Amino acid sequence: MNSNTLKVTENNTIVLFSFNNQSVTISTDPETESDALMYFCSGGANLVGNYNKLQGDLDTIQMDKTGYFKCLTYNDIIYNIEEKEGLLSVHPIGLDFEYSDVYPVHGEIINVEIDDLNNDMFPEILVYTTSGTDKRGDDFWFFCK
């Protein structure tokens, strides 16, 4: 929105990140939608609030290496899509059998969608990526399982 405020839409909720030198404030627009940010926390917590900048070096061992994560639902099956350290993993929940697959990722994932494109009763997962200095979309993947 400006040099100090980032506006993001996630799950049809507008999330605002307002930055200053030593802190960030996370809110929703409108403020009445703040309960939508409980999804990102376990135990009933909420992301809405003020966060102060830590002083000193971060302990990188404790940092989550996940670069992208999204849950997709198709016909009562949940598909957890996760990119970590250049590998994309697909973990469906609710199938009658165990399935998990891993694919190499080239570039940054910007979105993932799911649909049955060829009407075979099995959904395809589309992964959109960008790479290069201009960040133009140059990869388009889909997986059929």
PDB file of C-alpha atoms in Angstrom:
ATOM      1  CA  MET A   1       0.000   0.000   0.000  1.00  0.00           C
ATOM      2  CA  ASN A   2       2.935   2.295   0.822  1.00  0.00           C
ATOM      3  CA  SER A   3       6.554   2.046   1.987  1.00  0.00           C
ATOM      4  CA  ASN A   4       5.471   1.006   5.519  1.00  0.00           C
ATOM      5  CA  THR A   5       2.362  -1.126   4.893  1.00  0.00           C
ATOM      6  CA  LEU A   6       1.999  -4.434   3.079  1.00  0.00           C
ATOM      7  CA  LYS A   7      -1.526  -5.542   2.105  1.00  0.00           C
ATOM      8  CA  VAL A   8      -2.039  -9.278   1.542  1.00  0.00           C
ATOM      9  CA  THR A   9      -5.209 -11.221   0.740  1.00  0.00           C
ATOM     10  CA  GLU A  10      -5.249 -14.712   2.229  1.00  0.00           C
ATOM     11  CA  ASN A  11      -8.337 -16.943   2.321  1.00  0.00           C
ATOM     12  CA  ASN A  12     -10.502 -13.953   1.283  1.00  0.00           C
ATOM     13  CA  THR A  13      -9.264 -11.902   4.246  1.00  0.00           C
ATOM     14  CA  ILE A  14      -7.276  -8.682   3.866  1.00  0.00           C
ATOM     15  CA  VAL A  15      -4.239  -8.790   6.164  1.00  0.00           C
ATOM     16  CA  LEU A  16      -2.221  -5.632   6.845  1.00  0.00           C
ATOM     17  CA  PHE A  17       1.427  -5.614   7.940  1.00  0.00           C
ATOM     18  CA  SER A  18       2.440  -2.156   9.195  1.00  0.00           C
ATOM     19  CA  PHE A  19       6.197  -1.750   9.715  1.00  0.00           C
ATOM     20  CA  ASN A  20       8.300   0.753  11.608  1.00  0.00           C
ATOM     21  CA  ASN A  21      11.970   0.602  12.651  1.00  0.00           C
ATOM     22  CA  GLN A  22      11.525  -1.712  15.631  1.00  0.00           C
ATOM     23  CA  SER A  23       8.165  -3.457  15.197  1.00  0.00           C
ATOM     24  CA  VAL A  24       5.438  -4.757  12.935  1.00  0.00           C
ATOM     25  CA  THR A  25       1.693  -4.624  13.565  1.00  0.00           C
ATOM     26  CA  ILE A  26      -0.529  -7.296  12.018  1.00  0.00           C
ATOM     27  CA  SER A  27      -4.227  -6.495  11.546  1.00  0.00           C
ATOM     28  CA  THR A  28      -7.140  -7.195   9.209  1.00  0.00           C
ATOM     29  CA  ASP A  29      -9.321  -4.913   7.100  1.00  0.00           C
ATOM     30  CA  PRO A  30     -11.951  -4.645   8.394  1.00  0.00           C
ATOM     31  CA  GLU A  31     -10.819  -5.282  11.986  1.00  0.00           C
ATOM     32  CA  THR A  32     -13.904  -7.462  12.543  1.00  0.00           C
ATOM     33  CA  GLU A  33     -12.260 -10.138  10.339  1.00  0.00           C
ATOM     34  CA  SER A  34      -9.415 -10.681  12.831  1.00  0.00           C
ATOM     35  CA  ASP A  35     -10.659 -14.154  13.831  1.00  0.00           C
ATOM     36  CA  ALA A  36      -9.587 -15.365  10.384  1.00  0.00           C
ATOM     37  CA  LEU A  37      -5.977 -15.084  11.575  1.00  0.00           C
ATOM     38  CA  MET A  38      -6.565 -17.750  14.237  1.00  0.00           C
ATOM     39  CA  TYR A  39      -6.116 -20.303  11.418  1.00  0.00           C
ATOM     40  CA  PHE A  40      -2.361 -19.708  11.457  1.00  0.00           C
ATOM     41  CA  CYS A  41      -1.921 -20.427  15.187  1.00  0.00           C
ATOM     42  CA  SER A  42      -2.593 -23.506  17.255  1.00  0.00           C
ATOM     43  CA  GLY A  43      -4.275 -23.475  20.655  1.00  0.00           C
ATOM     44  CA  GLY A  44      -6.675 -20.610  19.950  1.00  0.00           C
ATOM     45  CA  ALA A  45      -4.055 -17.879  19.513  1.00  0.00           C
ATOM     46  CA  ASN A  46      -4.308 -15.153  16.871  1.00  0.00           C
ATOM     47  CA  LEU A  47      -1.670 -13.418  14.725  1.00  0.00           C
ATOM     48  CA  VAL A  48      -3.282 -10.004  15.233  1.00  0.00           C
ATOM     49  CA  GLY A  49      -1.062  -7.777  17.355  1.00  0.00           C
ATOM     50  CA  ASN A  50       2.202  -5.889  17.705  1.00  0.00           C
ATOM     51  CA  TYR A  51       5.554  -7.659  17.338  1.00  0.00           C
ATOM     52  CA  ASN A  52       8.882  -6.147  18.391  1.00  0.00           C
ATOM     53  CA  LYS A  53      12.122  -6.673  16.503  1.00  0.00           C
ATOM     54  CA  LEU A  54      14.511  -9.105  18.189  1.00  0.00           C
ATOM     55  CA  GLN A  55      17.953  -7.837  19.075  1.00  0.00           C
ATOM     56  CA  GLY A  56      20.982  -9.970  18.218  1.00  0.00           C
ATOM     57  CA  ASP A  57      21.508 -12.914  15.894  1.00  0.00           C
ATOM     58  CA  LEU A  58      18.779 -15.427  15.157  1.00  0.00           C
ATOM     59  CA  ASP A  59      19.302 -19.099  15.955  1.00  0.00           C
ATOM     60  CA  THR A  60      18.904 -20.484  12.419  1.00  0.00           C
ATOM     61  CA  ILE A  61      18.653 -24.058  13.723  1.00  0.00           C
ATOM     62  CA  GLN A  62      15.257 -23.179  15.195  1.00  0.00           C
ATOM     63  CA  MET A  63      14.005 -21.508  12.010  1.00  0.00           C
ATOM     64  CA  ASP A  64      11.458 -23.298   9.844  1.00  0.00           C
ATOM     65  CA  LYS A  65      12.901 -23.918   6.374  1.00  0.00           C
ATOM     66  CA  THR A  66       9.466 -24.043   4.718  1.00  0.00           C
ATOM     67  CA  GLY A  67       9.411 -21.714   1.704  1.00  0.00           C
ATOM     68  CA  TYR A  68       5.772 -22.295   0.716  1.00  0.00           C
ATOM     69  CA  PHE A  69       2.785 -24.121   2.205  1.00  0.00           C
ATOM     70  CA  LYS A  70      -0.822 -24.373   1.119  1.00  0.00           C
ATOM     71  CA  CYS A  71      -3.724 -26.716   1.885  1.00  0.00           C
ATOM     72  CA  LEU A  72      -6.047 -27.514  -1.001  1.00  0.00           C
ATOM     73  CA  THR A  73      -9.312 -29.454  -0.813  1.00  0.00           C
ATOM     74  CA  TYR A  74     -10.896 -31.494  -3.577  1.00  0.00           C
ATOM     75  CA  ASN A  75     -13.780 -33.984  -3.051  1.00  0.00           C
ATOM     76  CA  ASP A  76     -13.239 -34.184   0.725  1.00  0.00           C
ATOM     77  CA  ILE A  77      -9.507 -34.914   0.319  1.00  0.00           C
ATOM     78  CA  ILE A  78      -7.029 -32.419   1.760  1.00  0.00           C
ATOM     79  CA  TYR A  79      -3.767 -31.923  -0.120  1.00  0.00           C
ATOM     80  CA  ASN A  80      -0.911 -30.385   1.864  1.00  0.00           C
ATOM     81  CA  ILE A  81       1.506 -28.760  -0.605  1.00  0.00           C
ATOM     82  CA  GLU A  82       4.866 -27.749   0.893  1.00  0.00           C
ATOM     83  CA  GLU A  83       8.163 -26.483  -0.524  1.00  0.00           C
ATOM     84  CA  LYS A  84      11.225 -26.822   1.660  1.00  0.00           C
ATOM     85  CA  GLU A  85      14.818 -26.321   0.516  1.00  0.00           C
ATOM     86  CA  GLY A  86      13.999 -26.738  -3.184  1.00  0.00           C
ATOM     87  CA  LEU A  87      11.738 -29.787  -2.878  1.00  0.00           C
ATOM     88  CA  LEU A  88       7.964 -29.739  -3.300  1.00  0.00           C
ATOM     89  CA  SER A  89       6.063 -32.390  -1.346  1.00  0.00           C
ATOM     90  CA  VAL A  90       2.436 -33.416  -1.862  1.00  0.00           C
ATOM     91  CA  HIS A  91       0.697 -35.147   1.075  1.00  0.00           C
ATOM     92  CA  PRO A  92      -2.994 -36.010   0.608  1.00  0.00           C
ATOM     93  CA  ILE A  93      -5.096 -36.650   3.714  1.00  0.00           C
ATOM     94  CA  GLY A  94      -8.238 -38.765   3.480  1.00  0.00           C
ATOM     95  CA  LEU A  95      -7.312 -41.229   0.738  1.00  0.00           C
ATOM     96  CA  ASP A  96      -7.920 -44.971   1.197  1.00  0.00           C
ATOM     97  CA  PHE A  97      -4.188 -45.559   0.677  1.00  0.00           C
ATOM     98  CA  GLU A  98      -0.908 -43.911   1.694  1.00  0.00           C
ATOM     99  CA  TYR A  99       0.532 -41.488  -0.847  1.00  0.00           C
ATOM    100  CA  SER A 100       3.302 -38.967  -0.724  1.00  0.00           C
ATOM    101  CA  ASP A 101       5.481 -37.590  -3.505  1.00  0.00           C
ATOM    102  CA  VAL A 102       8.383 -35.146  -3.791  1.00  0.00           C
ATOM    103  CA  TYR A 103       9.377 -33.016  -6.814  1.00  0.00           C
ATOM    104  CA  PRO A 104      12.298 -30.623  -7.374  1.00  0.00           C
ATOM    105  CA  VAL A 105      11.285 -26.954  -7.618  1.00  0.00           C
ATOM    106  CA  HIS A 106      13.052 -24.437  -9.843  1.00  0.00           C
ATOM    107  CA  GLY A 107      12.217 -20.888  -8.807  1.00  0.00           C
ATOM    108  CA  GLU A 108       9.840 -19.437  -6.241  1.00  0.00           C
ATOM    109  CA  ILE A 109       6.299 -20.814  -5.899  1.00  0.00           C
ATOM    110  CA  ILE A 110       3.743 -18.024  -6.186  1.00  0.00           C
ATOM    111  CA  ASN A 111       0.504 -20.040  -6.208  1.00  0.00           C
ATOM    112  CA  VAL A 112      -0.930 -23.562  -6.252  1.00  0.00           C
ATOM    113  CA  GLU A 113      -4.373 -24.578  -7.507  1.00  0.00           C
ATOM    114  CA  ILE A 114      -6.287 -27.841  -7.832  1.00  0.00           C
ATOM    115  CA  ASP A 115      -8.964 -29.048 -10.251  1.00  0.00           C
ATOM    116  CA  ASP A 116      -9.859 -32.058 -12.388  1.00  0.00           C
ATOM    117  CA  LEU A 117      -8.756 -30.663 -15.734  1.00  0.00           C
ATOM    118  CA  ASN A 118      -9.257 -33.828 -17.778  1.00  0.00           C
ATOM    119  CA  ASN A 119     -12.473 -35.051 -16.042  1.00  0.00           C
ATOM    120  CA  ASP A 120     -10.958 -38.385 -14.980  1.00  0.00           C
ATOM    121  CA  MET A 121     -12.193 -38.040 -11.356  1.00  0.00           C
ATOM    122  CA  PHE A 122      -8.613 -37.379 -10.134  1.00  0.00           C
ATOM    123  CA  PRO A 123      -7.518 -33.793  -9.557  1.00  0.00           C
ATOM    124  CA  GLU A 124      -4.457 -32.164 -11.053  1.00  0.00           C
ATOM    125  CA  ILE A 125      -2.328 -29.855  -8.911  1.00  0.00           C
ATOM    126  CA  LEU A 126      -1.010 -26.801 -10.725  1.00  0.00           C
ATOM    127  CA  VAL A 127       2.099 -25.085  -9.359  1.00  0.00           C
ATOM    128  CA  TYR A 128       3.012 -21.621 -10.604  1.00  0.00           C
ATOM    129  CA  THR A 129       6.613 -20.486 -10.141  1.00  0.00           C
ATOM    130  CA  THR A 130       8.793 -17.513 -11.009  1.00  0.00           C
ATOM    131  CA  SER A 131      12.533 -17.178 -11.347  1.00  0.00           C
ATOM    132  CA  GLY A 132      15.204 -14.845 -12.674  1.00  0.00           C
ATOM    133  CA  THR A 133      15.840 -11.221 -11.916  1.00  0.00           C
ATOM    134  CA  ASP A 134      12.591 -10.013 -13.517  1.00  0.00           C
ATOM    135  CA  LYS A 135      10.477 -12.600 -11.604  1.00  0.00           C
ATOM    136  CA  ARG A 136       8.432 -13.372 -14.700  1.00  0.00           C
ATOM    137  CA  GLY A 137       6.394 -16.546 -14.570  1.00  0.00           C
ATOM    138  CA  ASP A 138       8.368 -19.075 -16.546  1.00  0.00           C
ATOM    139  CA  ASP A 139       7.405 -22.448 -15.064  1.00  0.00           C
ATOM    140  CA  PHE A 140       4.043 -24.123 -15.025  1.00  0.00           C
ATOM    141  CA  TRP A 141       3.719 -27.597 -13.550  1.00  0.00           C
ATOM    142  CA  PHE A 142       0.921 -29.992 -12.964  1.00  0.00           C
ATOM    143  CA  PHE A 143       0.776 -33.390 -11.311  1.00  0.00           C
ATOM    144  CA  CYS A 144      -1.744 -36.119 -12.024  1.00  0.00           C
ATOM    145  CA  LYS A 145      -2.229 -38.743  -9.344  1.00  0.00           C
TER     146      LYS A 145
END
